[in-house]
Amino acid sequence: MKKCSLKPMPMIAENLKNVQNRINTVDTKNKVTLIAVSKTKPAADLQQAIDAGQRHFGENYLQEALEKIDILKGQNLIWHFIGPIQSNKTKQITQNFSWVHSVDRIKIAQRLNDQRPENLEKLNVLLQINIDNEPTKSGVLIDEIDEIILHFENFQNISLRGFMCIPNPNNSAQSFAKMAKIMQKHPNLDTLSMGMSHDLELAIENGATFVRIGTDIFGKRA
Ligand SMILES: *Cc1c(COP(=O)(O)O)cnc(C)c1O
């Protein structure tokens, strides 16, 4: 069989490049960071992304994440916890991650603050907003935001940086626009985590600073 002499670019590296190109097309102010969402994917897949220059990874399930964090340690990675948080998991989350996007109640913020190891920098926290007011989804309702934010003044070991949302895919345009308005009301916050594989351009046009991309980097999940 005839072999091609040029080694093809590994699929994940090529996907990453395509996603980064999509981001660059709309990220005119150059302030968007790509988080590779690697839930359900093996460490070998993440290593391919690392070899292609990726540093930020997002994980949803703690146990699975801890295994990969251990296997991939020593490579200067930045880990983002983006899944639902049970209070008995806060200790390991705050010990192993730099960012938590899915804080949706004060009790969880308090625990992350109290359990953050002293030798680590402040944990960066985003409030997850239930932007479409969907009963099945977690997140803070728009009307609750101001009250919740007040509590963060008491926390020494975590830093509230902004918001995260997972809009209903049927109306992400309107939801992202609502998030942009909320950000305007909080000029002291600098981070907005929104946009997934199918809507990253819309999210960036509405001010996203983190986009969370899984499928278009690692392929479909089982
Ligand atoms: C899985 C997941 C993503 C990535 O979604 P894709 O559509 O695969 O890009 C982003 N954010 C959260 C919170 C997720 O759970």
mmCIF file of C-alpha atoms and ligand atoms in Angstrom:
data_model
loop_
_atom_site.group_PDB
_atom_site.id
_atom_site.type_symbol
_atom_site.label_atom_id
_atom_site.label_comp_id
_atom_site.label_asym_id
_atom_site.label_seq_id
_atom_site.Cartn_x
_atom_site.Cartn_y
_atom_site.Cartn_z
ATOM 1 C CA MET A 1 0.000 0.000 0.000
ATOM 2 C CA LYS A 2 1.253 3.454 -0.822
ATOM 3 C CA LYS A 3 1.939 5.560 2.227
ATOM 4 C CA CYS A 4 1.725 9.290 2.475
ATOM 5 C CA SER A 5 5.138 10.652 3.403
ATOM 6 C CA LEU A 6 3.752 13.621 5.342
ATOM 7 C CA LYS A 7 2.537 12.692 8.797
ATOM 8 C CA PRO A 8 -1.060 13.904 9.062
ATOM 9 C CA MET A 9 -1.842 16.344 11.858
ATOM 10 C CA PRO A 10 -3.548 14.469 14.707
ATOM 11 C CA MET A 11 -7.289 14.996 14.640
ATOM 12 C CA ILE A 12 -7.520 16.764 17.995
ATOM 13 C CA ALA A 13 -4.757 19.205 17.080
ATOM 14 C CA GLU A 14 -6.515 19.991 13.840
ATOM 15 C CA ASN A 15 -9.876 20.439 15.581
ATOM 16 C CA LEU A 16 -8.269 22.784 18.091
ATOM 17 C CA LYS A 17 -6.807 24.862 15.315
ATOM 18 C CA ASN A 18 -10.190 25.116 13.613
ATOM 19 C CA VAL A 19 -11.909 26.167 16.841
ATOM 20 C CA GLN A 20 -9.205 28.733 17.565
ATOM 21 C CA ASN A 21 -9.655 30.117 14.048
ATOM 22 C CA ARG A 22 -13.401 30.438 14.624
ATOM 23 C CA ILE A 23 -12.692 32.314 17.855
ATOM 24 C CA ASN A 24 -10.139 34.611 16.230
ATOM 25 C CA THR A 25 -12.619 35.586 13.524
ATOM 26 C CA VAL A 26 -14.992 37.185 16.052
ATOM 27 C CA ASP A 27 -12.649 37.917 18.975
ATOM 28 C CA THR A 28 -11.588 41.295 17.635
ATOM 29 C CA LYS A 29 -10.371 42.567 21.014
ATOM 30 C CA ASN A 30 -8.398 39.403 21.654
ATOM 31 C CA LYS A 31 -9.775 38.706 25.108
ATOM 32 C CA VAL A 32 -11.279 35.257 24.741
ATOM 33 C CA THR A 33 -9.688 32.170 26.307
ATOM 34 C CA LEU A 34 -10.563 28.726 25.008
ATOM 35 C CA ILE A 35 -11.400 26.070 27.589
ATOM 36 C CA ALA A 36 -11.234 22.527 26.217
ATOM 37 C CA VAL A 37 -14.096 20.619 27.858
ATOM 38 C CA SER A 38 -12.780 17.083 28.267
ATOM 39 C CA LYS A 39 -15.482 15.278 30.256
ATOM 40 C CA THR A 40 -15.697 11.538 29.434
ATOM 41 C CA LYS A 41 -12.518 11.762 27.329
ATOM 42 C CA PRO A 42 -9.352 9.817 28.259
ATOM 43 C CA ALA A 43 -6.144 11.508 29.414
ATOM 44 C CA ALA A 44 -4.488 10.507 26.132
ATOM 45 C CA ASP A 45 -6.904 12.776 24.267
ATOM 46 C CA LEU A 46 -6.117 15.667 26.601
ATOM 47 C CA GLN A 47 -2.394 15.018 26.079
ATOM 48 C CA GLN A 48 -2.890 15.463 22.347
ATOM 49 C CA ALA A 49 -4.493 18.828 23.022
ATOM 50 C CA ILE A 50 -1.672 19.763 25.425
ATOM 51 C CA ASP A 51 0.912 18.846 22.807
ATOM 52 C CA ALA A 52 -0.918 21.214 20.454
ATOM 53 C CA GLY A 53 -0.579 24.039 22.991
ATOM 54 C CA GLN A 54 -3.859 23.852 24.942
ATOM 55 C CA ARG A 55 -3.584 24.795 28.656
ATOM 56 C CA HIS A 56 -7.130 25.369 29.970
ATOM 57 C CA PHE A 57 -9.316 22.295 30.568
ATOM 58 C CA GLY A 58 -12.887 22.052 31.846
ATOM 59 C CA GLU A 59 -14.242 19.013 33.691
ATOM 60 C CA ASN A 60 -17.743 18.231 35.025
ATOM 61 C CA TYR A 61 -17.257 15.142 37.179
ATOM 62 C CA LEU A 62 -14.891 15.320 40.133
ATOM 63 C CA GLN A 63 -13.660 11.714 40.346
ATOM 64 C CA GLU A 64 -12.939 11.532 36.653
ATOM 65 C CA ALA A 65 -11.224 14.925 36.747
ATOM 66 C CA LEU A 66 -8.963 14.007 39.675
ATOM 67 C CA GLU A 67 -7.618 10.984 37.797
ATOM 68 C CA LYS A 68 -6.730 13.089 34.774
ATOM 69 C CA ILE A 69 -5.266 15.917 36.869
ATOM 70 C CA ASP A 70 -2.946 13.349 38.443
ATOM 71 C CA ILE A 71 -1.940 11.672 35.173
ATOM 72 C CA LEU A 72 -1.262 15.022 33.467
ATOM 73 C CA LYS A 73 0.422 16.841 36.356
ATOM 74 C CA GLY A 74 3.567 18.927 35.918
ATOM 75 C CA GLN A 75 2.460 20.449 32.601
ATOM 76 C CA ASN A 76 1.265 23.836 33.844
ATOM 77 C CA LEU A 77 -2.406 23.208 33.147
ATOM 78 C CA ILE A 78 -5.278 25.353 34.376
ATOM 79 C CA TRP A 79 -8.263 23.299 35.524
ATOM 80 C CA HIS A 80 -11.841 24.606 35.503
ATOM 81 C CA PHE A 81 -14.642 22.847 37.361
ATOM 82 C CA ILE A 82 -17.844 23.370 35.353
ATOM 83 C CA GLY A 83 -20.230 20.676 36.639
ATOM 84 C CA PRO A 84 -22.890 20.611 39.363
ATOM 85 C CA ILE A 85 -21.367 20.828 42.859
ATOM 86 C CA GLN A 86 -22.444 18.680 45.809
ATOM 87 C CA SER A 87 -21.309 20.076 49.127
ATOM 88 C CA ASN A 88 -19.360 16.930 50.050
ATOM 89 C CA LYS A 89 -17.153 17.542 46.972
ATOM 90 C CA THR A 90 -16.121 21.130 47.678
ATOM 91 C CA LYS A 91 -12.920 20.219 49.510
ATOM 92 C CA GLN A 92 -11.396 18.280 46.635
ATOM 93 C CA ILE A 93 -12.636 20.847 44.137
ATOM 94 C CA THR A 94 -10.982 23.739 45.943
ATOM 95 C CA GLN A 95 -7.769 21.715 46.397
ATOM 96 C CA ASN A 96 -7.424 20.818 42.730
ATOM 97 C CA PHE A 97 -8.905 23.547 40.536
ATOM 98 C CA SER A 98 -8.035 27.179 39.721
ATOM 99 C CA TRP A 99 -11.531 28.128 38.563
ATOM 100 C CA VAL A 100 -15.039 27.029 39.500
ATOM 101 C CA HIS A 101 -17.760 28.146 37.056
ATOM 102 C CA SER A 102 -20.768 26.474 38.638
ATOM 103 C CA VAL A 103 -21.264 28.121 42.026
ATOM 104 C CA ASP A 104 -24.994 28.628 42.494
ATOM 105 C CA ARG A 105 -25.474 29.106 46.234
ATOM 106 C CA ILE A 106 -23.744 30.784 49.124
ATOM 107 C CA LYS A 107 -23.321 27.593 51.093
ATOM 108 C CA ILE A 108 -21.067 26.233 48.344
ATOM 109 C CA ALA A 109 -19.081 29.475 48.081
ATOM 110 C CA GLN A 110 -18.575 29.473 51.856
ATOM 111 C CA ARG A 111 -17.236 25.918 51.810
ATOM 112 C CA LEU A 112 -14.887 26.598 48.882
ATOM 113 C CA ASN A 113 -13.598 29.639 50.769
ATOM 114 C CA ASP A 114 -13.114 27.820 54.069
ATOM 115 C CA GLN A 115 -11.475 24.771 52.488
ATOM 116 C CA ARG A 116 -9.144 26.511 50.032
ATOM 117 C CA PRO A 117 -5.581 25.486 50.964
ATOM 118 C CA GLU A 118 -3.518 28.392 52.296
ATOM 119 C CA ASN A 119 -0.571 27.748 50.003
ATOM 120 C CA LEU A 120 -2.705 28.282 46.887
ATOM 121 C CA GLU A 121 -3.763 31.570 45.304
ATOM 122 C CA LYS A 122 -7.365 32.650 45.673
ATOM 123 C CA LEU A 123 -9.795 30.353 43.914
ATOM 124 C CA ASN A 124 -11.504 32.107 40.988
ATOM 125 C CA VAL A 125 -15.254 31.721 41.143
ATOM 126 C CA LEU A 126 -18.078 32.372 38.708
ATOM 127 C CA LEU A 127 -21.751 32.426 39.604
ATOM 128 C CA GLN A 128 -23.799 30.174 37.371
ATOM 129 C CA ILE A 129 -26.860 32.075 36.197
ATOM 130 C CA ASN A 130 -30.081 30.289 35.248
ATOM 131 C CA ILE A 131 -30.512 32.812 32.480
ATOM 132 C CA ASP A 132 -33.676 31.339 30.969
ATOM 133 C CA ASN A 133 -35.320 30.717 34.315
ATOM 134 C CA GLU A 134 -35.596 26.995 33.578
ATOM 135 C CA PRO A 135 -36.878 24.925 36.520
ATOM 136 C CA THR A 136 -34.783 21.901 35.499
ATOM 137 C CA LYS A 137 -31.510 23.839 35.474
ATOM 138 C CA SER A 138 -29.314 24.902 38.328
ATOM 139 C CA GLY A 139 -28.111 28.458 38.674
ATOM 140 C CA VAL A 140 -28.943 31.734 40.330
ATOM 141 C CA LEU A 141 -31.982 33.601 39.016
ATOM 142 C CA ILE A 142 -31.417 37.116 37.693
ATOM 143 C CA ASP A 143 -33.336 38.657 40.597
ATOM 144 C CA GLU A 144 -31.123 36.885 43.136
ATOM 145 C CA ILE A 145 -27.760 38.031 41.792
ATOM 146 C CA ASP A 146 -27.318 41.284 43.739
ATOM 147 C CA GLU A 147 -28.162 39.701 47.068
ATOM 148 C CA ILE A 148 -25.772 36.772 46.548
ATOM 149 C CA ILE A 149 -22.895 38.981 45.422
ATOM 150 C CA LEU A 150 -22.994 40.892 48.721
ATOM 151 C CA HIS A 151 -21.876 37.768 50.601
ATOM 152 C CA PHE A 152 -18.639 37.517 48.623
ATOM 153 C CA GLU A 153 -17.207 40.516 50.473
ATOM 154 C CA ASN A 154 -16.718 38.209 53.448
ATOM 155 C CA PHE A 155 -14.599 35.676 51.586
ATOM 156 C CA GLN A 156 -10.812 35.961 51.787
ATOM 157 C CA ASN A 157 -9.806 32.857 49.839
ATOM 158 C CA ILE A 158 -12.064 32.990 46.814
ATOM 159 C CA SER A 159 -12.486 35.765 44.292
ATOM 160 C CA LEU A 160 -15.766 36.358 42.484
ATOM 161 C CA ARG A 161 -14.712 37.091 38.896
ATOM 162 C CA GLY A 162 -18.013 36.970 37.006
ATOM 163 C CA PHE A 163 -20.717 34.739 35.607
ATOM 164 C CA MET A 164 -21.335 31.543 33.685
ATOM 165 C CA CYS A 165 -24.457 30.395 31.875
ATOM 166 C CA ILE A 166 -25.735 27.448 29.852
ATOM 167 C CA PRO A 167 -28.653 28.886 27.886
ATOM 168 C CA ASN A 168 -31.455 26.950 26.330
ATOM 169 C CA PRO A 169 -30.046 26.217 22.827
ATOM 170 C CA ASN A 170 -33.269 27.439 21.231
ATOM 171 C CA ASN A 171 -32.661 31.028 22.236
ATOM 172 C CA SER A 172 -28.983 31.465 23.024
ATOM 173 C CA ALA A 173 -28.883 34.809 21.184
ATOM 174 C CA GLN A 174 -31.374 36.445 23.560
ATOM 175 C CA SER A 175 -29.834 34.770 26.594
ATOM 176 C CA PHE A 176 -26.310 35.903 25.740
ATOM 177 C CA ALA A 177 -27.623 39.452 25.258
ATOM 178 C CA LYS A 178 -29.196 39.287 28.726
ATOM 179 C CA MET A 179 -25.846 38.175 30.163
ATOM 180 C CA ALA A 180 -24.134 41.122 28.457
ATOM 181 C CA LYS A 181 -26.550 43.477 30.250
ATOM 182 C CA ILE A 182 -25.896 41.835 33.608
ATOM 183 C CA MET A 183 -22.145 42.247 33.075
ATOM 184 C CA GLN A 184 -22.640 45.964 32.366
ATOM 185 C CA LYS A 185 -24.238 46.324 35.787
ATOM 186 C CA HIS A 186 -21.155 44.830 37.456
ATOM 187 C CA PRO A 187 -18.128 46.676 36.050
ATOM 188 C CA ASN A 188 -15.900 45.293 38.810
ATOM 189 C CA LEU A 189 -16.291 41.776 37.362
ATOM 190 C CA ASP A 190 -14.167 40.799 34.368
ATOM 191 C CA THR A 191 -15.134 37.263 33.358
ATOM 192 C CA LEU A 192 -18.038 35.870 31.379
ATOM 193 C CA SER A 193 -18.083 32.133 30.636
ATOM 194 C CA MET A 194 -20.497 31.286 27.843
ATOM 195 C CA GLY A 195 -20.512 29.684 24.408
ATOM 196 C CA MET A 196 -20.200 26.014 23.491
ATOM 197 C CA SER A 197 -19.432 24.212 20.232
ATOM 198 C CA HIS A 198 -22.582 25.311 18.413
ATOM 199 C CA ASP A 199 -22.798 28.933 19.542
ATOM 200 C CA LEU A 200 -19.337 30.219 20.419
ATOM 201 C CA GLU A 201 -19.456 33.056 17.872
ATOM 202 C CA LEU A 202 -22.722 34.439 19.305
ATOM 203 C CA ALA A 203 -21.325 34.226 22.811
ATOM 204 C CA ILE A 204 -18.171 36.135 21.901
ATOM 205 C CA GLU A 205 -20.190 38.823 20.126
ATOM 206 C CA ASN A 206 -21.980 39.287 23.460
ATOM 207 C CA GLY A 207 -18.836 39.608 25.522
ATOM 208 C CA ALA A 208 -17.791 36.070 26.480
ATOM 209 C CA THR A 209 -14.229 35.887 27.840
ATOM 210 C CA PHE A 210 -14.205 32.090 28.291
ATOM 211 C CA VAL A 211 -15.753 29.748 25.750
ATOM 212 C CA ARG A 212 -16.196 26.102 26.799
ATOM 213 C CA ILE A 213 -15.759 23.753 23.840
ATOM 214 C CA GLY A 214 -16.014 19.963 23.993
ATOM 215 C CA THR A 215 -17.501 18.262 20.955
ATOM 216 C CA ASP A 216 -15.752 20.343 18.306
ATOM 217 C CA ILE A 217 -12.347 19.544 19.852
ATOM 218 C CA PHE A 218 -12.637 15.953 21.093
ATOM 219 C CA GLY A 219 -15.550 14.666 19.010
ATOM 220 C CA LYS A 220 -18.965 13.433 20.128
ATOM 221 C CA ARG A 221 -19.323 11.986 23.610
ATOM 222 C CA ALA A 222 -20.628 8.449 24.085
HETATM 223 C C1 LIG B 1 -20.231 19.554 28.104
HETATM 224 C C2 LIG B 1 -20.203 20.998 28.434
HETATM 225 C C3 LIG B 1 -19.682 21.938 27.526
HETATM 226 C C4 LIG B 1 -19.175 21.589 26.142
HETATM 227 O O1 LIG B 1 -20.242 21.419 25.278
HETATM 228 P P1 LIG B 1 -20.011 21.051 23.720
HETATM 229 O O2 LIG B 1 -21.353 21.262 23.112
HETATM 230 O O3 LIG B 1 -19.555 19.628 23.669
HETATM 231 O O4 LIG B 1 -18.999 21.988 23.172
HETATM 232 C C5 LIG B 1 -19.642 23.265 27.937
HETATM 233 N N1 LIG B 1 -20.090 23.653 29.151
HETATM 234 C C6 LIG B 1 -20.604 22.775 30.042
HETATM 235 C C7 LIG B 1 -21.080 23.267 31.358
HETATM 236 C C8 LIG B 1 -20.686 21.423 29.701
HETATM 237 O O5 LIG B 1 -21.218 20.564 30.589
#
